[in-house]
Amino acid sequence: MNALDLNLLLALDALLDTNSVTEAARRLHTSTSAMSRTLTKLRAVLGDPLLVRSGRQLVPTPRALELRQDVAALVEAGRSLLTARDGPGAERHRDFVVRVSDSVAARLPGPLLAAVGTQLPGVTVRLVAADPADAAVGLRDGRVDIEVGVLGRTDPETVVKRLLTDRWVGVAAAAHRFAADRPTVAAYAAVRHLEVSPTGRTHGVIDDRLALHGRTRRVVATVADLPTALFTVATTDLVCPAPEALTRPARRALGLATFEIPLPLPAPVLAMAWHPRNTADAGHRALRELIATVLRDLPDPDLPEADPVPVRIPG
């Protein structure tokens, strides 16, 4: 390998293409004397004079003519390999695993898959459920390409990009009394609650806030994910918290009512995470941009609900 000098390949391509030491030197931004020395080295390596004098010109030898096409192809292949691409290319067929939290699962899949079909037709997206026990490991070992959701602790080497800040609202069936009257802290604590908890845990930040008012609530059931909670609330007298903007289409489809929770709750922050080895990859970057575009086009959670608008994907 010590004898391998790939610069010789570039010089050979320029010499065989121009049949001129002067023109080859100009093309490679070097001096004529340096290119002349390079030609001498190439003659020694290949055991052939390559270019010989014929009057005032240099003409290629038969060996040089044999090499010309192959050398040009090698140089072009190397240039293509080392040239950054702006996108994955329509001909690229890629599979990506995107892990989403349950709050995002109620909003992201439809708009994202529609955008992928239009913008990245060669891409297959596999949406999988979040796994708190595997949050960082999946990204690090390559089993997961992108994580999207209200993220907890992440690996220090993980790249995290903040997408939007939502707000918590209470969700209830359309006939629930909270649909018409904003509840007081006492009234909110007194109703039957549904908790979203993959582990079945019933105590959370709402209970901590109620405790400051000397109140407790009764959680009569837990479910593993937010979509299940929304379906459950639609046919019962239970209430549950939900991120306002992320669940807006699902709530409308189910005819659910929302109400202001009479407690200060930390805002859910939606983010996207990936391993830094994928940061510069064109296909990975294109998918990240689509995810960010879809989620950033959510209605402002601080404004009254309005008619939904189509997702806009930049061309």
Tab-separated table of C-alpha atoms in Angstrom:
chain	number	residue	atom	x	y	z
A	1	MET	CA	0.000	0.000	0.000
A	2	ASN	CA	2.961	2.348	0.528
A	3	ALA	CA	3.572	2.257	-3.226
A	4	LEU	CA	-0.053	3.079	-4.051
A	5	ASP	CA	-0.465	6.714	-5.094
A	6	LEU	CA	-3.952	7.447	-6.350
A	7	ASN	CA	-2.862	10.886	-7.488
A	8	LEU	CA	-1.089	9.051	-10.293
A	9	LEU	CA	-4.497	7.868	-11.503
A	10	LEU	CA	-5.761	11.452	-11.789
A	11	ALA	CA	-2.591	12.507	-13.591
A	12	LEU	CA	-2.796	9.548	-15.963
A	13	ASP	CA	-6.403	10.404	-16.805
A	14	ALA	CA	-5.491	14.016	-17.570
A	15	LEU	CA	-2.467	13.017	-19.667
A	16	LEU	CA	-4.357	10.419	-21.696
A	17	ASP	CA	-7.287	12.771	-22.246
A	18	THR	CA	-5.217	15.762	-23.390
A	19	ASN	CA	-2.103	14.087	-24.885
A	20	SER	CA	-0.263	17.082	-23.444
A	21	VAL	CA	1.885	17.584	-20.353
A	22	THR	CA	1.116	21.320	-20.365
A	23	GLU	CA	-2.670	20.882	-20.632
A	24	ALA	CA	-2.701	18.091	-18.039
A	25	ALA	CA	-0.755	20.316	-15.642
A	26	ARG	CA	-3.219	23.167	-16.189
A	27	ARG	CA	-6.193	20.871	-15.562
A	28	LEU	CA	-4.764	19.619	-12.263
A	29	HIS	CA	-3.506	23.064	-11.186
A	30	THR	CA	0.137	22.076	-11.024
A	31	SER	CA	3.324	23.042	-12.864
A	32	THR	CA	4.482	21.632	-16.173
A	33	SER	CA	7.713	20.390	-14.602
A	34	ALA	CA	5.794	18.578	-11.838
A	35	MET	CA	3.532	16.930	-14.428
A	36	SER	CA	6.589	15.940	-16.468
A	37	ARG	CA	8.036	14.212	-13.394
A	38	THR	CA	4.717	12.481	-12.841
A	39	LEU	CA	4.737	11.195	-16.433
A	40	THR	CA	8.213	9.780	-15.846
A	41	LYS	CA	6.927	7.981	-12.741
A	42	LEU	CA	3.911	6.616	-14.650
A	43	ARG	CA	6.183	5.283	-17.388
A	44	ALA	CA	8.221	3.428	-14.763
A	45	VAL	CA	5.131	2.038	-12.989
A	46	LEU	CA	3.395	0.867	-16.169
A	47	GLY	CA	6.495	-0.121	-18.125
A	48	ASP	CA	5.365	1.870	-21.160
A	49	PRO	CA	6.245	5.354	-22.503
A	50	LEU	CA	2.506	6.165	-22.770
A	51	LEU	CA	3.039	9.431	-24.714
A	52	VAL	CA	5.786	9.797	-27.311
A	53	ARG	CA	6.950	12.734	-29.380
A	54	SER	CA	5.644	13.014	-32.960
A	55	GLY	CA	6.764	16.303	-34.436
A	56	ARG	CA	5.546	19.032	-32.091
A	57	GLN	CA	2.929	16.831	-30.452
A	58	LEU	CA	2.751	13.862	-28.104
A	59	VAL	CA	0.830	10.827	-29.312
A	60	PRO	CA	-0.443	7.906	-27.221
A	61	THR	CA	1.105	4.465	-27.450
A	62	PRO	CA	-1.108	1.406	-28.037
A	63	ARG	CA	-0.915	0.684	-24.299
A	64	ALA	CA	-2.089	4.218	-23.535
A	65	LEU	CA	-5.055	3.797	-25.880
A	66	GLU	CA	-5.985	0.567	-24.065
A	67	LEU	CA	-5.863	2.305	-20.699
A	68	ARG	CA	-7.683	5.517	-21.620
A	69	GLN	CA	-11.291	4.352	-21.218
A	70	ASP	CA	-10.696	2.274	-18.084
A	71	VAL	CA	-8.776	5.060	-16.354
A	72	ALA	CA	-11.468	7.623	-17.163
A	73	ALA	CA	-14.155	5.298	-15.779
A	74	LEU	CA	-12.195	4.750	-12.549
A	75	VAL	CA	-11.694	8.461	-12.005
A	76	GLU	CA	-15.374	9.200	-12.628
A	77	ALA	CA	-16.420	6.412	-10.240
A	78	GLY	CA	-14.149	7.807	-7.554
A	79	ARG	CA	-15.454	11.322	-8.088
A	80	SER	CA	-19.055	10.109	-7.862
A	81	LEU	CA	-18.311	8.156	-4.697
A	82	LEU	CA	-16.787	11.150	-2.939
A	83	THR	CA	-19.355	13.731	-4.080
A	84	ALA	CA	-22.051	14.563	-1.521
A	85	ARG	CA	-25.618	14.085	-2.690
A	86	ASP	CA	-28.488	16.400	-1.781
A	87	GLY	CA	-31.091	13.643	-1.533
A	88	PRO	CA	-31.528	9.882	-1.437
A	89	GLY	CA	-32.515	9.685	-5.114
A	90	ALA	CA	-35.699	8.199	-6.469
A	91	GLU	CA	-33.856	5.004	-7.359
A	92	ARG	CA	-32.720	4.423	-3.760
A	93	HIS	CA	-34.760	1.819	-1.896
A	94	ARG	CA	-34.277	2.280	1.818
A	95	ASP	CA	-35.958	0.915	4.933
A	96	PHE	CA	-36.147	3.122	8.022
A	97	VAL	CA	-37.350	2.185	11.504
A	98	VAL	CA	-39.026	5.124	13.243
A	99	ARG	CA	-39.944	4.639	16.884
A	100	VAL	CA	-42.819	6.863	18.037
A	101	SER	CA	-44.314	7.554	21.425
A	102	ASP	CA	-48.019	6.910	21.811
A	103	SER	CA	-48.844	10.636	21.768
A	104	VAL	CA	-47.224	10.978	18.327
A	105	ALA	CA	-48.834	7.759	17.099
A	106	ALA	CA	-52.184	9.546	17.183
A	107	ARG	CA	-50.977	12.229	14.762
A	108	LEU	CA	-47.880	11.364	12.721
A	109	PRO	CA	-48.437	8.188	10.617
A	110	GLY	CA	-51.031	9.366	8.095
A	111	PRO	CA	-49.461	12.697	7.076
A	112	LEU	CA	-45.936	11.271	7.189
A	113	LEU	CA	-46.670	8.264	4.996
A	114	ALA	CA	-48.505	10.467	2.496
A	115	ALA	CA	-45.485	12.771	2.331
A	116	VAL	CA	-43.054	9.855	1.995
A	117	GLY	CA	-45.092	8.426	-0.886
A	118	THR	CA	-44.786	11.732	-2.731
A	119	GLN	CA	-41.302	12.910	-1.775
A	120	LEU	CA	-39.417	9.643	-1.122
A	121	PRO	CA	-41.139	6.951	-3.196
A	122	GLY	CA	-38.287	4.462	-2.763
A	123	VAL	CA	-38.446	4.600	1.040
A	124	THR	CA	-40.226	2.148	3.345
A	125	VAL	CA	-41.023	3.393	6.858
A	126	ARG	CA	-41.588	0.952	9.698
A	127	LEU	CA	-43.272	2.716	12.613
A	128	VAL	CA	-42.744	0.880	15.908
A	129	ALA	CA	-43.910	1.589	19.447
A	130	ALA	CA	-41.669	3.351	21.936
A	131	ASP	CA	-39.809	1.172	24.416
A	132	PRO	CA	-38.537	3.126	27.469
A	133	ALA	CA	-36.186	0.298	28.407
A	134	ASP	CA	-34.533	0.474	24.989
A	135	ALA	CA	-34.647	4.231	24.417
A	136	ALA	CA	-30.946	4.831	23.754
A	137	VAL	CA	-29.710	1.356	22.872
A	138	GLY	CA	-31.858	0.979	19.752
A	139	LEU	CA	-30.446	4.168	18.216
A	140	ARG	CA	-26.902	3.296	19.203
A	141	ASP	CA	-26.886	-0.227	17.773
A	142	GLY	CA	-28.763	0.708	14.593
A	143	ARG	CA	-32.024	-1.174	15.192
A	144	VAL	CA	-33.866	2.169	15.294
A	145	ASP	CA	-33.132	5.037	12.906
A	146	ILE	CA	-35.206	7.850	14.405
A	147	GLU	CA	-37.003	8.323	17.724
A	148	VAL	CA	-39.932	10.765	17.846
A	149	GLY	CA	-41.944	11.742	20.879
A	150	VAL	CA	-41.850	13.332	24.302
A	151	LEU	CA	-38.388	12.010	25.045
A	152	GLY	CA	-36.982	11.305	28.472
A	153	ARG	CA	-33.324	10.729	29.141
A	154	THR	CA	-31.248	10.058	26.050
A	155	ASP	CA	-27.742	8.770	25.465
A	156	PRO	CA	-25.175	11.626	25.671
A	157	GLU	CA	-24.016	10.884	22.129
A	158	THR	CA	-27.546	11.004	20.707
A	159	VAL	CA	-28.520	14.012	18.589
A	160	VAL	CA	-31.790	15.555	19.825
A	161	LYS	CA	-33.770	18.136	17.866
A	162	ARG	CA	-36.671	19.981	19.495
A	163	LEU	CA	-39.747	20.162	17.259
A	164	LEU	CA	-42.591	21.817	19.180
A	165	THR	CA	-44.056	22.506	22.605
A	166	ASP	CA	-47.625	21.337	23.159
A	167	ARG	CA	-49.921	21.764	26.168
A	168	TRP	CA	-52.021	19.384	28.263
A	169	VAL	CA	-55.834	19.452	28.127
A	170	GLY	CA	-58.442	17.276	29.739
A	171	VAL	CA	-60.381	14.960	27.431
A	172	ALA	CA	-63.887	13.651	28.033
A	173	ALA	CA	-66.921	12.340	26.166
A	174	ALA	CA	-69.050	14.973	24.452
A	175	ALA	CA	-71.845	14.516	27.013
A	176	HIS	CA	-69.567	14.912	30.022
A	177	ARG	CA	-70.373	17.875	32.291
A	178	PHE	CA	-66.832	19.239	31.907
A	179	ALA	CA	-67.575	19.806	28.217
A	180	ALA	CA	-69.808	22.723	29.210
A	181	ASP	CA	-68.309	23.979	32.473
A	182	ARG	CA	-64.638	24.436	33.300
A	183	PRO	CA	-63.967	22.361	36.401
A	184	THR	CA	-62.589	23.607	39.672
A	185	VAL	CA	-59.741	21.758	41.331
A	186	ALA	CA	-62.222	20.060	43.660
A	187	ALA	CA	-64.521	19.023	40.810
A	188	TYR	CA	-61.608	17.764	38.738
A	189	ALA	CA	-60.292	15.664	41.614
A	190	ALA	CA	-63.750	14.187	42.274
A	191	VAL	CA	-64.442	12.660	38.816
A	192	ARG	CA	-63.287	9.228	37.664
A	193	HIS	CA	-59.887	9.287	35.969
A	194	LEU	CA	-58.213	7.161	33.333
A	195	GLU	CA	-54.412	7.072	33.354
A	196	VAL	CA	-52.157	6.316	30.372
A	197	SER	CA	-49.380	4.102	31.729
A	198	PRO	CA	-47.579	1.243	29.926
A	199	THR	CA	-46.544	-0.126	33.322
A	200	GLY	CA	-49.931	0.270	35.038
A	201	ARG	CA	-48.688	2.986	37.370
A	202	THR	CA	-51.490	5.261	38.586
A	203	HIS	CA	-49.532	8.066	40.275
A	204	GLY	CA	-48.175	10.953	38.213
A	205	VAL	CA	-47.563	14.673	38.067
A	206	ILE	CA	-51.302	15.419	38.283
A	207	ASP	CA	-51.420	13.682	41.669
A	208	ASP	CA	-48.451	15.755	42.850
A	209	ARG	CA	-50.206	18.973	41.828
A	210	LEU	CA	-53.478	17.921	43.460
A	211	ALA	CA	-51.613	17.118	46.674
A	212	LEU	CA	-50.539	20.759	46.877
A	213	HIS	CA	-54.261	21.587	47.118
A	214	GLY	CA	-54.889	18.847	49.651
A	215	ARG	CA	-56.763	16.775	47.071
A	216	THR	CA	-56.502	13.270	45.674
A	217	ARG	CA	-58.099	11.702	42.637
A	218	ARG	CA	-59.332	8.209	41.929
A	219	VAL	CA	-57.762	6.493	38.937
A	220	VAL	CA	-60.216	3.726	38.142
A	221	ALA	CA	-58.250	2.239	35.236
A	222	THR	CA	-55.040	2.452	33.246
A	223	VAL	CA	-54.376	1.764	29.586
A	224	ALA	CA	-51.074	1.228	27.813
A	225	ASP	CA	-51.275	4.018	25.234
A	226	LEU	CA	-52.979	7.285	24.388
A	227	PRO	CA	-55.011	6.118	21.344
A	228	THR	CA	-56.609	3.421	23.526
A	229	ALA	CA	-57.339	6.059	26.158
A	230	LEU	CA	-59.131	8.282	23.641
A	231	PHE	CA	-61.340	5.420	22.461
A	232	THR	CA	-62.089	4.492	26.077
A	233	VAL	CA	-63.006	8.033	27.123
A	234	ALA	CA	-65.386	8.331	24.162
A	235	THR	CA	-67.701	5.639	25.558
A	236	THR	CA	-67.360	6.180	29.343
A	237	ASP	CA	-67.627	8.908	31.966
A	238	LEU	CA	-63.846	8.885	32.495
A	239	VAL	CA	-61.488	11.796	31.866
A	240	CYS	CA	-57.815	11.763	30.959
A	241	PRO	CA	-55.101	14.272	30.029
A	242	ALA	CA	-53.843	14.518	26.452
A	243	PRO	CA	-51.484	16.761	24.450
A	244	GLU	CA	-53.762	19.258	22.722
A	245	ALA	CA	-52.227	19.725	19.267
A	246	LEU	CA	-51.026	16.159	18.811
A	247	THR	CA	-54.433	14.611	19.513
A	248	ARG	CA	-56.627	17.176	17.770
A	249	PRO	CA	-57.507	15.097	14.643
A	250	ALA	CA	-58.176	11.962	16.709
A	251	ARG	CA	-60.375	13.870	19.177
A	252	ARG	CA	-62.397	15.357	16.363
A	253	ALA	CA	-62.854	11.979	14.707
A	254	LEU	CA	-64.137	10.506	17.986
A	255	GLY	CA	-66.299	13.514	18.868
A	256	LEU	CA	-64.482	14.136	22.150
A	257	ALA	CA	-64.689	17.287	24.244
A	258	THR	CA	-61.752	19.063	25.847
A	259	PHE	CA	-61.517	21.162	28.998
A	260	GLU	CA	-58.829	23.115	30.788
A	261	ILE	CA	-57.163	21.150	33.562
A	262	PRO	CA	-57.228	23.506	36.579
A	263	LEU	CA	-53.623	22.723	37.511
A	264	PRO	CA	-50.250	24.000	36.265
A	265	LEU	CA	-48.648	21.103	34.370
A	266	PRO	CA	-45.253	20.985	32.643
A	267	ALA	CA	-45.657	21.377	28.892
A	268	PRO	CA	-44.949	18.271	26.786
A	269	VAL	CA	-41.993	18.965	24.486
A	270	LEU	CA	-41.921	16.973	21.265
A	271	ALA	CA	-38.455	16.088	19.961
A	272	MET	CA	-36.690	13.868	17.459
A	273	ALA	CA	-33.500	11.908	18.180
A	274	TRP	CA	-31.010	9.928	16.100
A	275	HIS	CA	-27.470	8.609	16.286
A	276	PRO	CA	-24.814	11.015	14.956
A	277	ARG	CA	-23.526	8.465	12.435
A	278	ASN	CA	-26.724	9.178	10.443
A	279	THR	CA	-26.559	12.977	10.575
A	280	ALA	CA	-24.928	13.437	7.159
A	281	ASP	CA	-26.709	10.559	5.395
A	282	ALA	CA	-28.850	12.079	2.626
A	283	GLY	CA	-31.744	9.613	2.882
A	284	HIS	CA	-31.872	9.805	6.664
A	285	ARG	CA	-31.772	13.604	6.525
A	286	ALA	CA	-34.622	13.725	3.983
A	287	LEU	CA	-36.835	11.583	6.231
A	288	ARG	CA	-35.995	13.712	9.279
A	289	GLU	CA	-36.987	16.839	7.370
A	290	LEU	CA	-40.344	15.318	6.400
A	291	ILE	CA	-41.063	14.317	10.006
A	292	ALA	CA	-40.189	17.808	11.224
A	293	THR	CA	-42.344	19.428	8.533
A	294	VAL	CA	-45.376	17.269	9.300
A	295	LEU	CA	-45.215	17.904	13.038
A	296	ARG	CA	-44.384	21.599	12.791
A	297	ASP	CA	-47.467	22.098	10.635
A	298	LEU	CA	-49.642	21.251	13.636
A	299	PRO	CA	-52.048	24.030	14.672
A	300	ASP	CA	-50.723	26.318	17.408
A	301	PRO	CA	-51.758	24.671	20.699
A	302	ASP	CA	-52.257	28.088	22.324
A	303	LEU	CA	-54.928	29.148	19.791
A	304	PRO	CA	-58.574	28.072	19.621
A	305	GLU	CA	-59.182	25.044	17.453
A	306	ALA	CA	-59.725	25.805	13.775
A	307	ASP	CA	-60.512	23.800	10.708
A	308	PRO	CA	-57.621	21.479	9.864
A	309	VAL	CA	-55.284	22.539	7.041
A	310	PRO	CA	-53.517	20.247	4.587
A	311	VAL	CA	-49.960	19.245	5.383
A	312	ARG	CA	-47.498	21.287	3.312
A	313	ILE	CA	-44.376	19.478	2.182
A	314	PRO	CA	-41.680	21.673	0.616
A	315	GLY	CA	-40.759	20.717	-2.925
